[in-house]
mmCIF file of C-alpha atoms in Angstrom:
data_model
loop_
_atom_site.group_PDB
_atom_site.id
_atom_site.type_symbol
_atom_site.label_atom_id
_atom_site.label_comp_id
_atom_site.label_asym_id
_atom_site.label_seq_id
_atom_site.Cartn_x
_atom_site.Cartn_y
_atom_site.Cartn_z
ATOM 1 C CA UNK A 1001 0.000 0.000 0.000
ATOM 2 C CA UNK A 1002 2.971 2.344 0.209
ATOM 3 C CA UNK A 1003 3.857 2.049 -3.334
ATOM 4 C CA UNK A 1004 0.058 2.902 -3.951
ATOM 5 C CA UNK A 1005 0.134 5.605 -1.510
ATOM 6 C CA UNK A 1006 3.550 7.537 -3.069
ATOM 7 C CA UNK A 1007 1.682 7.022 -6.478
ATOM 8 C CA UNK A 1008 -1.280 9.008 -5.402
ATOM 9 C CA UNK A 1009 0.480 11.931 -3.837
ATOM 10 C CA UNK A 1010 -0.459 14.205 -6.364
ATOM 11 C CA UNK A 1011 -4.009 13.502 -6.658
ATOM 12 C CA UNK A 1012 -6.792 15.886 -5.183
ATOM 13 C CA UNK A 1013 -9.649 14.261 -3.712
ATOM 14 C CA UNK A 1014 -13.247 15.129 -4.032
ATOM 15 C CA UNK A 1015 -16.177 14.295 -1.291
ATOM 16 C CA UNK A 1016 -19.516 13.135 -3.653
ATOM 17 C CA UNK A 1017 -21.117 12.797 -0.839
ATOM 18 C CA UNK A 1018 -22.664 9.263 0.979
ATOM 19 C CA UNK A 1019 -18.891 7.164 0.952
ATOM 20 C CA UNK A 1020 -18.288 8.181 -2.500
ATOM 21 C CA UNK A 1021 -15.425 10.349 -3.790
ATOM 22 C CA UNK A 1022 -14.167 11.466 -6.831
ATOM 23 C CA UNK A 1023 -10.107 11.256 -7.671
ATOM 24 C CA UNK A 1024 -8.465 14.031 -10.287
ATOM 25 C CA UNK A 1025 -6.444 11.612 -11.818
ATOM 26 C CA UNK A 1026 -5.823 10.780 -15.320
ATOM 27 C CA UNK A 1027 -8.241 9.326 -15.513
ATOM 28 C CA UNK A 1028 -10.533 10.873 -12.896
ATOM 29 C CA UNK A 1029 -11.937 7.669 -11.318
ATOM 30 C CA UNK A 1030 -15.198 7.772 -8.908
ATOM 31 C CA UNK A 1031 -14.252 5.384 -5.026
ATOM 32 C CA UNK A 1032 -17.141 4.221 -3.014
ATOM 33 C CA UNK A 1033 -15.937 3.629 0.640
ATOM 34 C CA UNK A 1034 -19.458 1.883 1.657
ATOM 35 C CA UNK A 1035 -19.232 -0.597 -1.156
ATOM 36 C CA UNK A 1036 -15.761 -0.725 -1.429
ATOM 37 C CA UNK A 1037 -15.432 -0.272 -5.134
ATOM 38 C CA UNK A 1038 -13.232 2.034 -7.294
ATOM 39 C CA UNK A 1039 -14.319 2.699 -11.394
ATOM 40 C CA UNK A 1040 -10.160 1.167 -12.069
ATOM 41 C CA UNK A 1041 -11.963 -1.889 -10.813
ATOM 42 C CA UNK A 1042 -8.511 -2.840 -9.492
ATOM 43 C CA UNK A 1043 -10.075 -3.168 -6.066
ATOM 44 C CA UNK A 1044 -12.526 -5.677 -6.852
ATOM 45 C CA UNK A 1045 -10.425 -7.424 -8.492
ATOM 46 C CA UNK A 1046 -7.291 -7.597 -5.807
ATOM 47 C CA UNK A 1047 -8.873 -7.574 -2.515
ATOM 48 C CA UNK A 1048 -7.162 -4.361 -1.584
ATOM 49 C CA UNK A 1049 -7.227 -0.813 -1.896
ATOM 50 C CA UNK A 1050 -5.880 0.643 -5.037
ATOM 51 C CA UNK A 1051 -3.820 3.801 -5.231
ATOM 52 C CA UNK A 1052 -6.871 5.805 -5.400
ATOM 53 C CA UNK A 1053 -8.512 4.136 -2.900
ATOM 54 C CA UNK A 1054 -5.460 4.740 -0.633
ATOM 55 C CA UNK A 1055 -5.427 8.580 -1.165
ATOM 56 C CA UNK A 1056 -9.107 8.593 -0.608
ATOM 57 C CA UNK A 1057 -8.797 6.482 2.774
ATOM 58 C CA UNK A 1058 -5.623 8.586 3.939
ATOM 59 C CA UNK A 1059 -7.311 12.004 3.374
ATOM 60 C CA UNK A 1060 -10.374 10.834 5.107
ATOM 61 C CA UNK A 1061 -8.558 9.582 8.285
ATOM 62 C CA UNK A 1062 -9.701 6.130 7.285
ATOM 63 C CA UNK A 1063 -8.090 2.978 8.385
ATOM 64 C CA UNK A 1064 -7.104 0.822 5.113
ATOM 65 C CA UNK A 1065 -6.671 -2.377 7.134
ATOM 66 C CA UNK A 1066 -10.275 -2.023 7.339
ATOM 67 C CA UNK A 1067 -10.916 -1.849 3.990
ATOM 68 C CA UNK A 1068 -9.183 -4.949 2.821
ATOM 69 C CA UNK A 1069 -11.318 -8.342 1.457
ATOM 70 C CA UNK A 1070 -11.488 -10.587 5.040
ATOM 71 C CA UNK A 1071 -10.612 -13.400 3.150
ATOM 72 C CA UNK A 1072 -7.064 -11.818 1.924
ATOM 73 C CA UNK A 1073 -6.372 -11.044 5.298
ATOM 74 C CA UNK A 1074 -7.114 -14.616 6.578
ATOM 75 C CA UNK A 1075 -5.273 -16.217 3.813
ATOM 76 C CA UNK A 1076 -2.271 -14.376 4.533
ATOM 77 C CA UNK A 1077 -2.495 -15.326 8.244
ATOM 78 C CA UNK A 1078 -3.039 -19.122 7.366
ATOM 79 C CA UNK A 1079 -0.159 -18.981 4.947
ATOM 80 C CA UNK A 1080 2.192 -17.211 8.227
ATOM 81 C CA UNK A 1081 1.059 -19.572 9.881
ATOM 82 C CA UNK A 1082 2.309 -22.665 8.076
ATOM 83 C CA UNK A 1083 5.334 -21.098 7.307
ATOM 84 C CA UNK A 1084 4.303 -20.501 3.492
ATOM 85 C CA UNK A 1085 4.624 -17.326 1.279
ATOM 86 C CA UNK A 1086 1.503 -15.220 1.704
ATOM 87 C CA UNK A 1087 1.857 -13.354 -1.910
ATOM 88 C CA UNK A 1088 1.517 -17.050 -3.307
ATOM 89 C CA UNK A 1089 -2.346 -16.655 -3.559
ATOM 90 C CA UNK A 1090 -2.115 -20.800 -4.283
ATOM 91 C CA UNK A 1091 -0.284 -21.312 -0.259
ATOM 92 C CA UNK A 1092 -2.972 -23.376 0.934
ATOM 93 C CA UNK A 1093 -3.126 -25.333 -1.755
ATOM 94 C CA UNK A 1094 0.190 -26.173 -2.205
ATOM 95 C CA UNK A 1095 0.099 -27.038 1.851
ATOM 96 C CA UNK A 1096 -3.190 -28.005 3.009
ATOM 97 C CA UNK A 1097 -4.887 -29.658 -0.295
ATOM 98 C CA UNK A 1098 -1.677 -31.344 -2.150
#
């Protein structure tokens, strides 16, 4: 999230109103807090927050560890846990199920 956050330094954030926010960006992209989904999709599709979600989160006074998929978090944990790589999104596979 650091790399995300140095990324997004530049970018001014907009209040919409209701969890939403709009990021001046090129391109401008819309973030909803509430259902945790930014119009670069790149949240959805990783689980956590991308740059624009992490400017959004910082200027808000948000914590981002609460805005991370559950299920990343616990995956990464299990992998610590039995002493497997948690960026290897196939850990418990490898470990628990071959």
């Amino acid at each position: 999230m650091r790399a995300s956050f140095n990324e997004s330094r530049t970018w001014v954030v907009s209040a919409a109103g209701d969890g939403v926010y709009e990021v001046h960006s090129f391109p401008n992209v819309t973030v909803d807090i509430i259902r945790h989904i930014c119009s670069c999709q790149k949240w959805q599709l990783n689980g956590f927050p991308c740059a624009h979600t992490v400017i959004v989160l910082s200027s808000s006074g948000k914590d981002m560890t609460e805005y991370v998929d559950p299920l990343l978090l616990y995956t990464n944990i299990l992998c610590l846990l039995l002493h497997l790589d948690p960026p290897n999104t196939n850990c418990m596979d490898a470990r628990v199920f071959g």
